[in-house]
XYZ file of C-alpha atoms in Angstrom:
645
model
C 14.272 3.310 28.707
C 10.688 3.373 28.388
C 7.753 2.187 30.555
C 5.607 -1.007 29.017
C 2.072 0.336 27.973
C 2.005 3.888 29.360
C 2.529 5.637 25.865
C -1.088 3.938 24.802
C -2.941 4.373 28.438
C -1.957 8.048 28.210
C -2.920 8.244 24.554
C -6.349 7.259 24.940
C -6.886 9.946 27.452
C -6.540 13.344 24.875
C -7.513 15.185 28.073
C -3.979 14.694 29.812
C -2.703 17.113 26.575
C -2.947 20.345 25.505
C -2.393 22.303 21.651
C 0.830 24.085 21.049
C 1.982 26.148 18.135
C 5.562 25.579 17.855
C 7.502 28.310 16.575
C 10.751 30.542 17.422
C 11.830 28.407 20.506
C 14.729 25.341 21.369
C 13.628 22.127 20.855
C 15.476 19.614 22.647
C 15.290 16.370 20.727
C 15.599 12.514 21.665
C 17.642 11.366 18.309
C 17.053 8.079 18.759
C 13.330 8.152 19.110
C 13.499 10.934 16.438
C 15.584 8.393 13.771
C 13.410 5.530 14.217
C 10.043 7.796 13.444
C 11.634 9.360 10.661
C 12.886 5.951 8.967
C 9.673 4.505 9.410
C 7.749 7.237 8.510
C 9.690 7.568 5.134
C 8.107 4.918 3.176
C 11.726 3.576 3.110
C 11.915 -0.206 2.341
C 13.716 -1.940 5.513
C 12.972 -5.764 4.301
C 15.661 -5.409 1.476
C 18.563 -3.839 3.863
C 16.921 -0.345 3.402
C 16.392 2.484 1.199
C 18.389 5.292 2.597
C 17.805 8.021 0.797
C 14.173 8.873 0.987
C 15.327 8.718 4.903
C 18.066 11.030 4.979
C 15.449 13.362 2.369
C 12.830 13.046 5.083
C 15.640 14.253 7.530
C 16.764 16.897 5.767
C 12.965 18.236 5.178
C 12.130 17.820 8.658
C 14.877 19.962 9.664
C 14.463 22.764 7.030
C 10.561 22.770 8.300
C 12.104 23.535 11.913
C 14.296 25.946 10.527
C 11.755 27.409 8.828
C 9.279 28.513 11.555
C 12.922 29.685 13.822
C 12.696 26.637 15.770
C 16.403 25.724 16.983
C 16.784 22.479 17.055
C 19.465 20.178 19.310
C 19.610 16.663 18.911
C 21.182 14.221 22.010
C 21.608 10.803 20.774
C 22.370 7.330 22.794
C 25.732 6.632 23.801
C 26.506 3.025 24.953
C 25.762 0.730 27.523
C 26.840 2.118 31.606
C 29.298 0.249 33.172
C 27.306 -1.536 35.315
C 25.016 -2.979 32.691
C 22.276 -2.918 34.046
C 20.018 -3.083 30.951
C 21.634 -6.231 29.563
C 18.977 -8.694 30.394
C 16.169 -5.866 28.405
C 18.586 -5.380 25.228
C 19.066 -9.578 25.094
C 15.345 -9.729 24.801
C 15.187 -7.079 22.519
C 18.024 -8.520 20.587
C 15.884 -12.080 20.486
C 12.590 -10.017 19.360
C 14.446 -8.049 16.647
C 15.832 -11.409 15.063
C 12.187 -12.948 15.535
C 10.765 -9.770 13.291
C 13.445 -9.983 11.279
C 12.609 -13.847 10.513
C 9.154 -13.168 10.134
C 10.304 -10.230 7.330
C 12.186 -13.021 5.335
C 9.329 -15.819 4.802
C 7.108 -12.297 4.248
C 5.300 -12.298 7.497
C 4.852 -8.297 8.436
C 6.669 -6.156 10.917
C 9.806 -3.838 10.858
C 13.431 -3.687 11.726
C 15.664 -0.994 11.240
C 17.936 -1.607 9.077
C 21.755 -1.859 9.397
C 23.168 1.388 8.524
C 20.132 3.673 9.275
C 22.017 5.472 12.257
C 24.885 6.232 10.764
C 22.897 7.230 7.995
C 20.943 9.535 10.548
C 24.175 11.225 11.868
C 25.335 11.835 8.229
C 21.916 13.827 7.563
C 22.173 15.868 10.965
C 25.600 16.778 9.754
C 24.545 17.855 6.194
C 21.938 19.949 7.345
C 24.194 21.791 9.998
C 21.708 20.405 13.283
C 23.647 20.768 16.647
C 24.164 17.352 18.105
C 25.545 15.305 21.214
C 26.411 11.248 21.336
C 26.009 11.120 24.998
C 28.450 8.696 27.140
C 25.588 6.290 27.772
C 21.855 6.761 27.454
C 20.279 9.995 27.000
C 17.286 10.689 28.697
C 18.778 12.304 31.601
C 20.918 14.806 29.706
C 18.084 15.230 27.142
C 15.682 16.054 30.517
C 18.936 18.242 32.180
C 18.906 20.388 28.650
C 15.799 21.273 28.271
C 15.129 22.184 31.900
C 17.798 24.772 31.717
C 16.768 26.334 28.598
C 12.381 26.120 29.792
C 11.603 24.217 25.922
C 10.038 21.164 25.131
C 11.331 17.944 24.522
C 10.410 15.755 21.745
C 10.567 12.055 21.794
C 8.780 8.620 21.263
C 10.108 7.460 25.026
C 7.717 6.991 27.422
C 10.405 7.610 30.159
C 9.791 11.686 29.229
C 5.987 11.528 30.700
C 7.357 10.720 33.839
C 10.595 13.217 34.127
C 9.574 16.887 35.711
C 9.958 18.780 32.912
C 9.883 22.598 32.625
C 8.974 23.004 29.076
C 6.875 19.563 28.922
C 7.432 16.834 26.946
C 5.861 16.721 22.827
C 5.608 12.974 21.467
C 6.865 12.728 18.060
C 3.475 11.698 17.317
C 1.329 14.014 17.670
C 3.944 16.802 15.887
C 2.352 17.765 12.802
C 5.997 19.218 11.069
C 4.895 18.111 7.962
C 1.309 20.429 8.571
C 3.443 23.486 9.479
C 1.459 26.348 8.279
C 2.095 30.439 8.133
C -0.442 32.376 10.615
C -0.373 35.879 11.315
C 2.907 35.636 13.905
C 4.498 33.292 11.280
C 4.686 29.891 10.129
C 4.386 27.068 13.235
C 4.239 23.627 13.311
C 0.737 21.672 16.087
C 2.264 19.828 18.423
C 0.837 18.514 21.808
C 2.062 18.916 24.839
C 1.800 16.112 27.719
C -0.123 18.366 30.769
C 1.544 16.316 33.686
C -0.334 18.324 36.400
C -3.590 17.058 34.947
C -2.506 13.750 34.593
C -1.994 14.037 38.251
C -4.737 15.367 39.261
C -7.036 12.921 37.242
C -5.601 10.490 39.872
C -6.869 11.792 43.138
C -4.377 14.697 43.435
C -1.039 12.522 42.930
C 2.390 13.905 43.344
C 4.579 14.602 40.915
C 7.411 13.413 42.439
C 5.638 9.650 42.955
C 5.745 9.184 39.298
C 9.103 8.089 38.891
C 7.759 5.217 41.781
C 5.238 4.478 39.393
C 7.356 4.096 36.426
C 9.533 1.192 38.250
C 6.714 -0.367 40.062
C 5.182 -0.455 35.820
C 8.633 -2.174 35.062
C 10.712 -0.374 33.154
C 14.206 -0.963 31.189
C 16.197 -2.025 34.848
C 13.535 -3.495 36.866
C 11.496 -6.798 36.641
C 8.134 -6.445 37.725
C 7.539 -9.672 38.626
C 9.316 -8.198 42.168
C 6.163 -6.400 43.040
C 3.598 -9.081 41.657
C 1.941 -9.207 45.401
C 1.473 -5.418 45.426
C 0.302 -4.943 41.793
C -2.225 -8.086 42.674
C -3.636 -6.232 45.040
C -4.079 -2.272 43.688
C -5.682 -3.858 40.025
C -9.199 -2.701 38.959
C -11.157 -4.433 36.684
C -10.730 -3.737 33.277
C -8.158 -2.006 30.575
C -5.040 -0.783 32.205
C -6.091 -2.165 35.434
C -3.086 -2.427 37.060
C -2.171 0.873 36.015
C -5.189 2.583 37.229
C -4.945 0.750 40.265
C -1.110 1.945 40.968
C -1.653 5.318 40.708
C -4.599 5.466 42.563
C -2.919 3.705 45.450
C 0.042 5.494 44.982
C -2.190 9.210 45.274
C -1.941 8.197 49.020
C 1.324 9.273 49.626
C 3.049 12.501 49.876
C 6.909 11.633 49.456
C 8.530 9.017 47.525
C 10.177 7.774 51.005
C 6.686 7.194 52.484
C 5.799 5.140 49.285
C 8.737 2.891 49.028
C 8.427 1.900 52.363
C 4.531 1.039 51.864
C 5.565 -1.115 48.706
C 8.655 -3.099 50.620
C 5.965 -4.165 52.971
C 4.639 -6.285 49.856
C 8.395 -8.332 49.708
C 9.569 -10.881 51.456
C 11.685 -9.802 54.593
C 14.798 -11.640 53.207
C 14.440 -9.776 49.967
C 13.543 -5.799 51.133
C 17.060 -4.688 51.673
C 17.973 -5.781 48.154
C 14.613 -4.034 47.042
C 15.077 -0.945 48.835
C 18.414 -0.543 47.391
C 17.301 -1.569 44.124
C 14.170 0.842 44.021
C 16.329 3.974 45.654
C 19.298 3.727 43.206
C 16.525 3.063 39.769
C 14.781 6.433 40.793
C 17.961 8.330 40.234
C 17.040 7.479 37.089
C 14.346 9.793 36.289
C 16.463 13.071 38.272
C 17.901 15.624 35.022
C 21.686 14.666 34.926
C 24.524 16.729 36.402
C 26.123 16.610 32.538
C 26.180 20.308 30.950
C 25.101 19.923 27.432
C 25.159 23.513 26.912
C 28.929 23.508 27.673
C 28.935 21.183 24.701
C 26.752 23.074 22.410
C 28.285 26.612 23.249
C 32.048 25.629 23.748
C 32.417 22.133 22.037
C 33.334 20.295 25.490
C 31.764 17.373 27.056
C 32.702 16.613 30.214
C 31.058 13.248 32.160
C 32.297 12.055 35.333
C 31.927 8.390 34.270
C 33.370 9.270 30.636
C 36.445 10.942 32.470
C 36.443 7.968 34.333
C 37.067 5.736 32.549
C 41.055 6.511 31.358
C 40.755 6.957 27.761
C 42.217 9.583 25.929
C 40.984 12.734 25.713
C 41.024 12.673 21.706
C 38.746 9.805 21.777
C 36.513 10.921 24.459
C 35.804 14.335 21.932
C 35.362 12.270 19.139
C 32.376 9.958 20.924
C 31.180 12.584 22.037
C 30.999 14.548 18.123
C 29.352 11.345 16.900
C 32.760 10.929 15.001
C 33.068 7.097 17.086
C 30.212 4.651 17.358
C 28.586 3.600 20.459
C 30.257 -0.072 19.306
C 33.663 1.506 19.848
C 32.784 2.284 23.883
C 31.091 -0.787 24.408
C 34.594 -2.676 23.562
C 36.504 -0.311 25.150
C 34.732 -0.483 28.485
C 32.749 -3.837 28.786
C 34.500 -5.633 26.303
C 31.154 -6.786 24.438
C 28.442 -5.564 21.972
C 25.564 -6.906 20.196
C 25.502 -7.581 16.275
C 22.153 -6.803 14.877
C 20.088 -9.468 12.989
C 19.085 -8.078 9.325
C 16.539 -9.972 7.542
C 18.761 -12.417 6.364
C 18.632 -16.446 6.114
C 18.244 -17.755 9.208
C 19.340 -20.936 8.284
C 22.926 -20.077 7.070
C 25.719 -18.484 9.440
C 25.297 -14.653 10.666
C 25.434 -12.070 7.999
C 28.204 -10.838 10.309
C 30.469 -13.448 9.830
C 31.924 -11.959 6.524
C 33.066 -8.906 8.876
C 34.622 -11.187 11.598
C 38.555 -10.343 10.268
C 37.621 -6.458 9.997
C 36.564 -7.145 13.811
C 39.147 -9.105 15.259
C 41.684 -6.101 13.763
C 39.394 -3.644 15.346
C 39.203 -5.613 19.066
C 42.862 -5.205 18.221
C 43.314 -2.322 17.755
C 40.987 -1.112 20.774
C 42.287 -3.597 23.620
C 46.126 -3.973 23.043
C 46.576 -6.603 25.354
C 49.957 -7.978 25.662
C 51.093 -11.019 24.287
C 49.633 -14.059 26.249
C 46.786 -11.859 27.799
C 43.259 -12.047 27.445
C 42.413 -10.288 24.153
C 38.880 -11.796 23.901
C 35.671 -9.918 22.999
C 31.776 -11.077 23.870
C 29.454 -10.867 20.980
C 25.715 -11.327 21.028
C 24.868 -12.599 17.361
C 22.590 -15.052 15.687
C 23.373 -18.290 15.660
C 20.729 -20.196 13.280
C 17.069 -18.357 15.267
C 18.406 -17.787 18.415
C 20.852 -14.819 20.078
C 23.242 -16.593 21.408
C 27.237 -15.594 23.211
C 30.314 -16.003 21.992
C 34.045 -15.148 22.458
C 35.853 -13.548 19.592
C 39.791 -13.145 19.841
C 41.433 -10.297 18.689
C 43.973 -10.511 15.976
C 47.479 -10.068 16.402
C 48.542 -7.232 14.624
C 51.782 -7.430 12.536
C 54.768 -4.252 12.554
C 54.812 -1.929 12.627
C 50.968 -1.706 13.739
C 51.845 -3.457 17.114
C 53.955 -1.069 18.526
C 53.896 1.713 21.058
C 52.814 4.088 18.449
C 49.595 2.352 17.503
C 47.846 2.679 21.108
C 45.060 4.437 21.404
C 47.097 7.387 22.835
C 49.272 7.942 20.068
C 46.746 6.694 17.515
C 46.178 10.340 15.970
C 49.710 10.982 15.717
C 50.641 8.407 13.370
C 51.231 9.179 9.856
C 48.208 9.109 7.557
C 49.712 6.916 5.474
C 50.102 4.116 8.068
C 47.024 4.483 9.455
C 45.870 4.165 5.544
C 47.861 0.962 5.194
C 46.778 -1.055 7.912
C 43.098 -0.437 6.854
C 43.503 -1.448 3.364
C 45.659 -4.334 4.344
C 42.895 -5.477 6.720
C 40.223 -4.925 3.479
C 42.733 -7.049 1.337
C 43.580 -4.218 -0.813
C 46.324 -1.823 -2.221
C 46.320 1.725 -2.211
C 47.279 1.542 -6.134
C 44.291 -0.290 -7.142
C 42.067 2.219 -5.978
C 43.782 5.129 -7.366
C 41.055 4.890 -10.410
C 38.698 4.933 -8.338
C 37.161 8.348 -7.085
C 37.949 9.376 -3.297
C 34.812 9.440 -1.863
C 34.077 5.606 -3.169
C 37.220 4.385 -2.534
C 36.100 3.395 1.113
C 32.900 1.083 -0.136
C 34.643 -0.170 -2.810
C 37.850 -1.598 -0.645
C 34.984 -3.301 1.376
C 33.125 -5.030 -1.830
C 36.682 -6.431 -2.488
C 36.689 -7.834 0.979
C 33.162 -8.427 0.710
C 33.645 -11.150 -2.639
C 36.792 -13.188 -0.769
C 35.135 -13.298 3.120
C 31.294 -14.127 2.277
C 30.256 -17.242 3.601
C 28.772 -18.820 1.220
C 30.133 -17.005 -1.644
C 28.420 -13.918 -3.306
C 28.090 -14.495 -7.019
C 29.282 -12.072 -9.446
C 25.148 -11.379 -9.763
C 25.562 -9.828 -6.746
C 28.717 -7.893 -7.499
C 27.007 -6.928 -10.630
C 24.270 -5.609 -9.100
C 25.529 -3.694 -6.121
C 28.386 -1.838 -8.167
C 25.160 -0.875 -11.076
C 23.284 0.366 -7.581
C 26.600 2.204 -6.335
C 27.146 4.074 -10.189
C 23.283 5.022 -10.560
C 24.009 6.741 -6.479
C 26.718 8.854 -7.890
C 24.296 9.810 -11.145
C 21.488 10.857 -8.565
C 24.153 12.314 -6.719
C 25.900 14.288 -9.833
C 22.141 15.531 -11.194
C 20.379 16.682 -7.971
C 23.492 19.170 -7.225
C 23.638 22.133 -8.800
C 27.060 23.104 -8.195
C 28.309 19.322 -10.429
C 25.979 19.547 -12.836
C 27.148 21.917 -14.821
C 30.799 20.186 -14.190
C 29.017 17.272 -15.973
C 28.401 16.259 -19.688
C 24.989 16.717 -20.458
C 24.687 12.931 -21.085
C 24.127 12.484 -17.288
C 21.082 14.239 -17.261
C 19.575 11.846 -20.143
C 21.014 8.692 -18.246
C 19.308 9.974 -15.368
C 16.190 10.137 -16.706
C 16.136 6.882 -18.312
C 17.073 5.271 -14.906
C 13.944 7.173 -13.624
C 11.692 5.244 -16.355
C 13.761 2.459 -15.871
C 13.359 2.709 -12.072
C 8.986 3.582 -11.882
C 8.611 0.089 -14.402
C 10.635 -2.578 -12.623
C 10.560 -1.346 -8.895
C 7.005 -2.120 -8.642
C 7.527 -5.793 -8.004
C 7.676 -6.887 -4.914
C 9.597 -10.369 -5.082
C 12.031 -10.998 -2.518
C 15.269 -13.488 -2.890
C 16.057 -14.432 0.383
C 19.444 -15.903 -1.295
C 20.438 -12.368 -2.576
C 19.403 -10.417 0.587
C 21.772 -12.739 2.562
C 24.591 -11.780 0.402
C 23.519 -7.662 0.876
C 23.412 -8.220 4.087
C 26.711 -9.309 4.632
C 28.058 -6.693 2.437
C 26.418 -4.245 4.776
C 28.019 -5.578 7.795
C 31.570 -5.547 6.273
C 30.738 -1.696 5.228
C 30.092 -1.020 8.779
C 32.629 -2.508 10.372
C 34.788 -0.662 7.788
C 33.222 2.762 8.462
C 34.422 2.356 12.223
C 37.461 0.918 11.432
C 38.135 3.580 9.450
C 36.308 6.078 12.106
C 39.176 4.811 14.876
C 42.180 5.746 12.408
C 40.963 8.790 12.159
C 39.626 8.371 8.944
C 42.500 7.944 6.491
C 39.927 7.306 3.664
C 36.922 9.563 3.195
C 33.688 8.791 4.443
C 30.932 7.632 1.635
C 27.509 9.377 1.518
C 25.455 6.093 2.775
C 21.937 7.962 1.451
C 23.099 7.171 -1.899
C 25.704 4.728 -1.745
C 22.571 1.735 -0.884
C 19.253 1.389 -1.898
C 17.449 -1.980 -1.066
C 14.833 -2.492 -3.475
C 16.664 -0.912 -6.002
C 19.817 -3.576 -5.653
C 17.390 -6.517 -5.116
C 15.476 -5.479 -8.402
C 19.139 -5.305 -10.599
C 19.850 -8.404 -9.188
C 16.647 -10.190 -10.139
C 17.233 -8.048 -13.874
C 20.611 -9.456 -14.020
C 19.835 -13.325 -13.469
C 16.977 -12.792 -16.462
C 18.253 -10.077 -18.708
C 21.844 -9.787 -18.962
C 21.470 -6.142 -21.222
C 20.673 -4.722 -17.524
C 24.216 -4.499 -17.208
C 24.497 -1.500 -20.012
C 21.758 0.737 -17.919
C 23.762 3.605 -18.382
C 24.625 3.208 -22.118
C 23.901 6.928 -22.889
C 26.238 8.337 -20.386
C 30.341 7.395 -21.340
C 31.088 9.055 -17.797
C 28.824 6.470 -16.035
C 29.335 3.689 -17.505
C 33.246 4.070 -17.649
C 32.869 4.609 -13.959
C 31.138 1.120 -13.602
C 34.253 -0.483 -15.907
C 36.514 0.789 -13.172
C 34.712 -0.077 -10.417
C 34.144 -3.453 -11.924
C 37.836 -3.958 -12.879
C 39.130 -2.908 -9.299
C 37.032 -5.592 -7.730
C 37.280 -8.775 -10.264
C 41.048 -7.858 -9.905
C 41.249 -9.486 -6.371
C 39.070 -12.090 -6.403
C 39.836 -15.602 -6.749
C 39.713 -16.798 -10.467
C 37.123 -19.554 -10.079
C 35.013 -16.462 -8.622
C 34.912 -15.506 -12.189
C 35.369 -18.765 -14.039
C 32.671 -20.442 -11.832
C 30.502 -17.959 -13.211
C 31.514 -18.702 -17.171
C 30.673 -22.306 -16.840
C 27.343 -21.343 -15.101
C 26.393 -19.156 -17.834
C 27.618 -21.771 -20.549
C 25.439 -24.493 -18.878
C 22.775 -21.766 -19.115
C 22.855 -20.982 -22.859
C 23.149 -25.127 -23.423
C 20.308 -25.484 -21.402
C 18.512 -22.664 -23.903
C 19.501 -24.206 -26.744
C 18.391 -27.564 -25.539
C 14.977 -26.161 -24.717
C 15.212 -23.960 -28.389
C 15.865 -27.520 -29.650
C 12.912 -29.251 -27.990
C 10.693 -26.027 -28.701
C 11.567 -26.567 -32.506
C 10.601 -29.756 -32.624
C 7.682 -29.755 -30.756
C 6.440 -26.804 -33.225
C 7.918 -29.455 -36.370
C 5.503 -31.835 -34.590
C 2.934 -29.762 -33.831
C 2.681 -28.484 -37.617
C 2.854 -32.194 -39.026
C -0.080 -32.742 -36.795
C -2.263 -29.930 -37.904
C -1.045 -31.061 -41.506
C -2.314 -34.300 -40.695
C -5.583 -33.327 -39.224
C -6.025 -30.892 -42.550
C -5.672 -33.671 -44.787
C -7.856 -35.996 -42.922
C -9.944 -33.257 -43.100
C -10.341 -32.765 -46.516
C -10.776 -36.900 -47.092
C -13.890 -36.511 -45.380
């Protein structure tokens, strides 16, 4: 949620906050609000698909800073969408405003998106560090407001919804908390902070009621209501100048004493045909803004979630604890109760087909997998992806499944029962791969490397082996940051790591200062993004028959963009790890398993490419030589006619 403008009219108004030292206390905390700050705040590229490590290190540091001055912290993150939908009209414009950004980031205009992977990247990094958290059933601010009110501690957010929710421990923006200023004082280390002062804010505005605000929030138009409904009334409250109109609202609204008294003032600014629907409208929105009945500390204490319109809803208990753990993504519920999601725009090329359409077969077994319609039924789901610069609908049909994996013992039900191997098979089979070919391959890559071999046959148009090159050089030097930042496998490792590390870090400071950008390789990265997320929940919904890959070091943007650009001009890139015989045996396989399932004009295309380059060189050496040959007959010449003279 989130009210248009009311984070900067507060803002400018320090007077409506007061100081706090935050130390030995809960902290509530929006995770959504707090992931986008952090990400952003990282220096983390997001124009190349996203460096995700210095995000989940920014994470884990703001957590140990927390932890560090005995703050507790419990994160409540979005769910998905409420049955009714109400918010579909706000996320299709914020769908159509991401993939304007994200156009804008690809012919180098300025602005940010968030990149693909950067939640589940998020969750990964709450888990690592051991921070308490909640996916709630749909969106969060209620439970987040619930929680905090029984346990009398802050909240901290971005959302402007939590200046208008009666909060008992008051509401910190993300903002204006200083964790990275924490400091030791003579009660121990805290970390400034502001606190919103609601009563002041109030008072500022001749006395207002708290309980009026939530009137003002709607009449302000927020996520579910259009204020164009209450243009005559907001016509006539405006004052002159900045925030007019919202100056003007609360001043009129300071006349009231209930809520009741107020709506009924404001329907007398609607047409008659219209106030019913308005009343009805207004009434059910400001049940928005009342704490939810949902016991979070149940969850945290006990490990049990119960929501009336989760437990609603039919499905299985084992899936409605996983959601719930962050163990399902929001995408899974969306399917499962609306039948329709949105597929975000990356800053890809606008002028080919959606990055998302190399995924579309790991989808349609997914829809499968979640709807089991019977034969001859509807088994269509909506999707809300780019088509050319535009968000536009369409209808995707689920696959049919083959046998075994259409029977009784693949529903949802029964889905955790069935043998890991099965489960195991029908995700590789959907990736195009067999479980022997990855048996080289360590565990935890096994996952990401399945998908690259999807990634190479379903691209549209076709990766080049560039590409595969470069992500698989990105994926090895992951696993050598991964191998020499850990204590516990370094000694496990030949010192010959620690020297190939090292050189990638010289490597890594000269050739990751420039700041080109090849729209034709980010399309391809992009893809390959979207087919490793739609494997990740595939994989999520079988109950994860293949181990889950560390995402902070599996991509890095800028550095995959920058081997790519290395590769197309310096072939020798390709021996980067030269010094280490673990690493770069580890690329062989890697490189092996893939080119093993591709297509042989995948490789052979490649061949002739690279023949037509080194004629083309020699041609040019050819021309070069001559034009030297000439160039020293005519200095010869001029020499001679020199001396004549």
């Amino acid at each position: 949620m989130g009210v248009p403008g009311l984070t900067g009219f507060i803002g400018e108004r320090g007077a409506f906050f007061s100081e706090l030292r935050v130390r030995d206390t809960k902290l509530v905390i929006d995770g959504s609000s707090l992931c986008y700050h952090l990400f952003f705040s990282s220096a983390a590229d997001f124009r190349r698909g996203g460096d995700y490590g210095p995000f989940a290190d920014a994470a884990g540091d703001f957590f140990a800073v927390l932890r560090a001055c005995g703050v507790a912290a419990f994160v409540v993150l979005d769910g998905g969408r409420e049955a009714a939908d109400r918010k579909l009209g706000t996320l299709r414009e914020r769908a159509a405003e991401r993939l304007r950004r994200a156009h804008g980031l690809s012919r180098g205009d300025g602005g940010c998106v968030l990149p693909l992977l950067a939640r589940h990247v998020f969750v990964q990094a709450l888990r690592r560090a051991a921070v308490p958290f909640v996916q709630c059933w749909a969106e969060a601010d209620r439970e987040v407001a619930a929680l905090a009110n029984r346990w009398g501690c802050p909240v901290l957010s971005l959302d402007s919804d939590f200046y208008i929710f009666e909060l008992a421990g008051g509401y910190c923006p993300l903002s204006a908390f200083g964790w990275q200023d924490a400091r030791g004082e003579r009660l121990g280390r805290c970390i400034p902070a502001r606190r919103f002062e609601a009563d002041s804010f109030c008072r500022h505005f001749g006395c207002l009621k708290r309980s009026l605000l939530p009137l003002f929030a709607v009449l302000s138009g927020n996520d579910y209501v259009d204020v164009a409904v209450f243009e005559e009334l907001l016509g006539k409250v405006r004052l002159p100048g900045k925030h007019g109109r919202m100056r003007g609202l609360l001043g009129w609204l300071a006349g009231f004493t209930t809520p009741e008294e107020a709506v009924d003032a404001v329907l007398k600014h609607v047409g008659r045909r219209r106030r019913d629907e308005v009343r009805e409208l207004l009434l059910h929105t400001l049940q928005d803004y009342a704490p939810s009945d949902v016991n979070l500390e149940e969850f945290f204490q006990e490990g049990r979630y119960r929501c009336e319109e989760a437990e609603a809803s039919g499905l299985p208990p084992w899936l409605l604890g996983a959601f719930a753990k962050g163990e399902l993504a929001p995408l899974i519920r969306n399917i499962l109760t609306l039948r329709s999601t949105f597929l975000h725009v990356q800053v890809e090329d606008m002028r080919r087909p959606s990055a998302h359409s190399a995924a579309l077969p790991i989808r349609r077994v997914l829809y499968a997998l979640l709807l089991r319609t019977p034969p001859g039924a509807d088994s269509a789901v909506c999707e809300f992806n780019r088509v050319q610069k535009s968000i536009k609908k369409t209808f995707v049909q689920a696959a049919s499944l083959p046998m075994p994996f259409c029977n009784d013992g693949f529903s949802l039900d029964k889905l955790v029962e069935v043998p890991m191997s099965c489960r195991q098979l029908l995700l590789l089979e959907t990736l195009g791969v067999k479980m022997s070919l990855l048996e080289s391959v360590p565990a935890h890559l096994q996952l990401p490397v399945a998908v690259t071999c999807c990634w190479t046959r379903c691209s549209e148009p076709k990766v080049s082996l560039h590409h595969l090159k470069a992500l698989l050089l990105m994926i090895v030097s992951g696993e050598l940051h991964r191998i020499t930042n850990d204590p516990e496998l370094t000694v496990l490792h030949p010192e010959d790591n620690s020297i190939a590390y090292n050189e990638l870090l010289k490597w890594k400071e000269e050739k990751l200062q420039s700041k080109d950008f090849d729209l034709d390789a980010a399309h391809g990265f992009c893809q390959w993004q979207c087919c490793l997320e739609m494997g990740l929940y595939l994989n999520q919904l079988l109950c994860r028959p293949l181990p889950e890959p560390d995402l902070a070091r599996l991509y890095c943007g800028t550095l995959v963009h920058r081997l790519y650009q290395e590769l197309k001009s310096t072939p020798s890139v390709e021996n980067l790890f030269s010094s280490s015989p673990e690493m770069t045996e580890l690329y062989q396989v890697l490189f092996n398993t893939v080119t093993s399932t591709v297509s042989p004009d995948f490789l052979q295309k490649k061949i002739e490419a690279k023949s037509a380059s080194c004629k083309k060189k020699k041609a040019k050496a050819f021309r070069c030589a001559v034009s030297e040959t000439q160039h020293l007959c005519d200095v010869n010449k001029f020499a001679s006619l020199s001396m004549d003279d």
